[in-house]
mmCIF file of C-alpha atoms in Angstrom:
data_model
loop_
_atom_site.group_PDB
_atom_site.id
_atom_site.type_symbol
_atom_site.label_atom_id
_atom_site.label_comp_id
_atom_site.label_asym_id
_atom_site.label_seq_id
_atom_site.Cartn_x
_atom_site.Cartn_y
_atom_site.Cartn_z
ATOM 1 C CA LYS E 1 -9.044 113.744 -225.897
ATOM 2 C CA SER E 2 -11.395 116.205 -227.503
ATOM 3 C CA LYS E 3 -12.616 119.780 -227.154
ATOM 4 C CA VAL E 4 -15.766 121.461 -225.923
ATOM 5 C CA GLY E 5 -15.728 124.678 -227.880
ATOM 6 C CA VAL E 6 -12.062 125.601 -227.558
ATOM 7 C CA SER E 7 -11.631 123.968 -224.130
ATOM 8 C CA PRO E 8 -9.606 120.751 -223.886
ATOM 9 C CA PHE E 9 -11.785 117.835 -222.711
ATOM 10 C CA GLU E 10 -10.599 114.367 -221.745
ATOM 11 C CA LEU E 11 -12.438 111.167 -220.858
ATOM 12 C CA SER E 12 -10.368 108.187 -219.739
ATOM 13 C CA SER E 13 -10.928 104.870 -218.032
ATOM 14 C CA SER E 14 -8.577 103.017 -215.732
ATOM 15 C CA GLU E 15 -10.934 100.137 -214.992
ATOM 16 C CA ILE E 16 -13.757 98.372 -216.783
ATOM 17 C CA ARG E 17 -14.949 94.991 -215.452
ATOM 18 C CA LEU E 18 -17.886 93.093 -216.874
ATOM 19 C CA ALA E 19 -18.566 90.606 -214.053
ATOM 20 C CA PRO E 20 -19.182 91.954 -211.526
ATOM 21 C CA GLY E 21 -19.701 95.230 -213.330
ATOM 22 C CA ALA E 22 -17.384 98.093 -212.498
ATOM 23 C CA VAL E 23 -16.125 101.171 -214.254
ATOM 24 C CA SER E 24 -13.852 104.015 -213.234
ATOM 25 C CA LEU E 25 -13.859 107.075 -215.489
ATOM 26 C CA GLY E 26 -11.725 110.179 -215.437
ATOM 27 C CA VAL E 27 -13.324 113.349 -216.778
ATOM 28 C CA SER E 28 -11.511 116.648 -217.160
ATOM 29 C CA ILE E 29 -11.979 119.968 -218.862
ATOM 30 C CA LYS E 30 -9.754 123.045 -218.857
ATOM 31 C CA ASP E 31 -10.607 126.722 -219.313
ATOM 32 C CA PHE E 32 -14.268 126.252 -220.249
ATOM 33 C CA ASP E 33 -15.737 129.712 -220.955
ATOM 34 C CA LEU E 34 -18.777 130.033 -218.676
ATOM 35 C CA THR E 35 -20.459 132.609 -220.909
ATOM 36 C CA GLN E 36 -21.253 129.695 -223.241
ATOM 37 C CA VAL E 37 -23.886 128.476 -220.739
ATOM 38 C CA LEU E 38 -25.690 131.825 -220.463
ATOM 39 C CA PRO E 39 -28.369 130.887 -223.057
ATOM 40 C CA TYR E 40 -29.204 127.837 -220.885
ATOM 41 C CA VAL E 41 -29.587 129.705 -217.584
ATOM 42 C CA PRO E 42 -33.312 129.592 -216.706
ATOM 43 C CA PRO E 43 -35.106 132.950 -216.893
ATOM 44 C CA THR E 44 -36.039 132.572 -213.214
ATOM 45 C CA ALA E 45 -32.373 132.392 -212.146
ATOM 46 C CA PRO E 46 -31.368 135.577 -210.317
ATOM 47 C CA ALA E 47 -27.929 135.741 -211.961
ATOM 48 C CA GLY E 48 -25.687 134.254 -214.591
ATOM 49 C CA PRO E 49 -22.048 134.299 -215.667
ATOM 50 C CA TYR E 50 -20.709 137.527 -217.141
ATOM 51 C CA ALA E 51 -17.213 136.055 -217.429
ATOM 52 C CA GLY E 52 -15.155 133.204 -216.059
ATOM 53 C CA ARG E 53 -13.508 129.880 -216.797
ATOM 54 C CA LEU E 54 -14.290 126.458 -215.354
ATOM 55 C CA GLY E 55 -11.911 123.559 -214.989
ATOM 56 C CA PHE E 56 -12.259 120.184 -213.334
ATOM 57 C CA ASN E 57 -10.538 116.845 -213.067
ATOM 58 C CA ILE E 58 -12.788 114.229 -211.490
ATOM 59 C CA ARG E 59 -12.972 110.444 -211.242
ATOM 60 C CA ILE E 60 -16.331 108.669 -211.290
ATOM 61 C CA SER E 61 -16.470 105.070 -210.038
ATOM 62 C CA PHE E 62 -19.436 102.699 -210.271
ATOM 63 C CA GLU E 63 -19.719 99.083 -209.173
ATOM 64 C CA ARG E 64 -22.676 96.803 -209.679
ATOM 65 C CA GLY E 65 -23.390 93.515 -207.940
ATOM 66 C CA ALA E 66 -26.237 91.020 -208.035
ATOM 67 C CA GLU E 67 -28.418 93.371 -205.968
ATOM 68 C CA GLY E 68 -27.790 96.455 -208.117
ATOM 69 C CA VAL E 69 -25.383 99.360 -207.761
ATOM 70 C CA THR E 70 -23.077 98.811 -204.782
ATOM 71 C CA ARG E 71 -20.792 101.806 -205.228
ATOM 72 C CA ALA E 72 -21.152 105.209 -206.897
ATOM 73 C CA VAL E 73 -18.413 107.656 -205.923
ATOM 74 C CA VAL E 74 -16.992 110.892 -207.340
ATOM 75 C CA THR E 75 -13.607 112.341 -206.324
ATOM 76 C CA GLY E 76 -11.445 115.108 -207.722
ATOM 77 C CA GLU E 77 -10.927 118.824 -208.037
ATOM 78 C CA THR E 78 -12.795 121.677 -209.665
ATOM 79 C CA GLY E 79 -12.124 125.360 -209.982
ATOM 80 C CA LEU E 80 -13.251 128.690 -211.353
ATOM 81 C CA ASP E 81 -11.022 131.493 -212.562
ATOM 82 C CA ALA E 82 -11.944 135.125 -213.217
ATOM 83 C CA LEU E 83 -15.604 134.491 -212.356
ATOM 84 C CA GLN E 84 -17.955 137.450 -212.706
ATOM 85 C CA LEU E 85 -21.693 137.165 -212.053
ATOM 86 C CA ILE E 86 -24.299 139.539 -213.409
ATOM 87 C CA ARG E 87 -27.884 140.025 -212.201
ATOM 88 C CA ARG E 88 -30.596 138.922 -214.600
ATOM 89 C CA ASP E 89 -31.387 142.526 -215.559
ATOM 90 C CA GLY E 90 -28.029 144.021 -214.615
ATOM 91 C CA SER E 91 -25.557 145.944 -216.715
ATOM 92 C CA ALA E 92 -22.381 145.189 -214.748
ATOM 93 C CA PRO E 93 -21.099 142.311 -212.590
ATOM 94 C CA PHE E 94 -22.178 142.370 -208.954
ATOM 95 C CA MET E 95 -19.806 139.613 -207.836
ATOM 96 C CA THR E 96 -16.272 138.694 -208.817
ATOM 97 C CA VAL E 97 -14.137 135.775 -207.703
ATOM 98 C CA PRO E 98 -10.640 135.757 -209.195
ATOM 99 C CA ARG E 99 -9.965 132.181 -208.016
ATOM 100 C CA LEU E 100 -12.057 129.393 -206.452
ATOM 101 C CA ARG E 101 -10.878 125.813 -205.901
ATOM 102 C CA VAL E 102 -12.846 122.883 -204.465
ATOM 103 C CA LYS E 103 -11.362 119.462 -203.671
ATOM 104 C CA ILE E 104 -13.905 116.655 -203.478
ATOM 105 C CA LYS E 105 -12.526 114.030 -201.132
ATOM 106 C CA GLU E 106 -15.467 111.732 -201.793
ATOM 107 C CA ALA E 107 -19.021 112.212 -202.988
ATOM 108 C CA ASP E 108 -20.813 108.953 -202.225
ATOM 109 C CA LEU E 109 -23.979 109.042 -204.294
ATOM 110 C CA LEU E 110 -25.508 106.004 -202.570
ATOM 111 C CA SER E 111 -25.109 107.219 -198.983
ATOM 112 C CA ARG E 112 -25.675 110.811 -200.155
ATOM 113 C CA LEU E 113 -22.634 112.057 -198.256
ATOM 114 C CA ILE E 114 -20.321 114.581 -199.902
ATOM 115 C CA VAL E 115 -17.001 115.255 -198.191
ATOM 116 C CA ILE E 116 -15.215 118.399 -199.402
ATOM 117 C CA SER E 117 -11.625 118.355 -198.181
ATOM 118 C CA ASP E 118 -10.728 121.897 -199.184
ATOM 119 C CA VAL E 119 -12.334 125.108 -200.485
ATOM 120 C CA GLU E 120 -10.065 128.019 -201.397
ATOM 121 C CA ILE E 121 -11.556 131.399 -202.361
ATOM 122 C CA GLU E 122 -9.322 134.293 -203.357
ATOM 123 C CA GLY E 123 -10.407 137.910 -203.791
ATOM 124 C CA LEU E 124 -14.197 137.536 -203.454
ATOM 125 C CA GLN E 125 -15.961 140.862 -204.011
ATOM 126 C CA ALA E 126 -19.723 141.354 -203.991
ATOM 127 C CA GLN E 127 -21.973 144.365 -204.301
ATOM 128 C CA ALA E 128 -25.320 144.378 -202.496
ATOM 129 C CA VAL E 129 -27.947 147.130 -202.502
ATOM 130 C CA ARG E 130 -30.540 147.850 -199.810
ATOM 131 C CA ASP E 131 -33.813 149.300 -201.139
ATOM 132 C CA LYS E 132 -36.029 151.884 -199.418
ATOM 133 C CA ASN E 133 -37.918 149.062 -197.626
ATOM 134 C CA GLY E 134 -34.678 147.736 -196.148
ATOM 135 C CA LEU E 135 -34.537 144.633 -198.334
ATOM 136 C CA ILE E 136 -31.113 143.567 -199.565
ATOM 137 C CA ASP E 137 -31.166 142.583 -203.233
ATOM 138 C CA LEU E 138 -28.756 139.638 -202.945
ATOM 139 C CA VAL E 139 -30.691 138.147 -200.042
ATOM 140 C CA GLN E 140 -33.973 138.471 -201.945
ATOM 141 C CA ALA E 141 -32.520 137.085 -205.168
ATOM 142 C CA PHE E 142 -31.178 133.918 -203.546
ATOM 143 C CA ALA E 143 -33.783 133.426 -200.791
ATOM 144 C CA GLY E 144 -35.944 131.091 -202.863
ATOM 145 C CA GLN E 145 -39.363 131.346 -204.375
ATOM 146 C CA PRO E 146 -42.543 131.742 -202.314
ATOM 147 C CA PRO E 147 -44.772 128.654 -202.168
ATOM 148 C CA ALA E 148 -47.187 128.203 -205.066
ATOM 149 C CA PRO E 149 -50.832 129.012 -204.318
ATOM 150 C CA ALA E 150 -53.102 126.084 -203.466
ATOM 151 C CA LYS E 151 -54.869 124.468 -206.409
ATOM 152 C CA PRO E 152 -58.651 124.615 -206.429
ATOM 153 C CA ALA E 153 -60.476 121.534 -205.154
ATOM 154 C CA GLY E 154 -62.555 119.340 -207.431
ATOM 155 C CA ARG E 155 -59.834 117.487 -209.285
ATOM 156 C CA PRO E 156 -57.805 114.703 -207.703
ATOM 157 C CA PRO E 157 -54.284 115.853 -206.840
ATOM 158 C CA VAL E 158 -51.421 114.791 -209.062
ATOM 159 C CA VAL E 159 -49.080 112.469 -207.200
ATOM 160 C CA GLU E 160 -45.511 113.617 -207.647
ATOM 161 C CA ALA E 161 -42.414 111.532 -207.083
ATOM 162 C CA GLN E 162 -40.971 112.013 -203.625
ATOM 163 C CA PRO E 163 -37.297 112.931 -203.454
ATOM 164 C CA GLY E 164 -34.903 110.662 -201.587
ATOM 165 C CA PRO E 165 -33.107 111.748 -198.452
ATOM 166 C CA ALA E 166 -31.192 114.997 -198.711
ATOM 167 C CA PHE E 167 -27.470 115.022 -199.392
ATOM 168 C CA LYS E 168 -25.244 115.728 -196.404
ATOM 169 C CA PHE E 169 -22.150 117.867 -196.808
ATOM 170 C CA LEU E 170 -18.980 117.796 -194.726
ATOM 171 C CA LEU E 171 -16.447 120.577 -195.236
ATOM 172 C CA GLU E 172 -13.004 119.879 -193.794
ATOM 173 C CA ARG E 173 -11.230 123.150 -194.682
ATOM 174 C CA LEU E 174 -12.295 126.610 -195.906
ATOM 175 C CA ALA E 175 -9.632 129.170 -196.778
#
């Protein structure tokens, strides 16, 4: 047991095998003050935490065989309390969520399938503003960035790593 700031943090293991390799880790934190991450929110992010507390209790399991990793799974619960989000240049929160809970039935990192068994949201309130051109600020803020302009020809293109297949999400219950 330890602390992150003033928030209780715990890391535990219920299984460690050397041959074949396997480990199961429990990770939990309680009442982590989200305003502590504000200095790390990228300047391009449309919003950041004005207030709120994070808690989670998850289990991470890895197994390795002769051919490499054979299992990589995350299960558990996470939640937010008293969340308030503020726009990058805002003076007051535009969104509040008194309570949010998410239960992760299984997040299989190898098959890239995440099954969420339950999402509970209580008291969500959001404020959106439509400008004179009819654009809604929240839609614009979270719509994504426009594509970068094409680079001038003459230099060979830089080959970037290609991402793997996208994760698939299955939500069993939303309340």
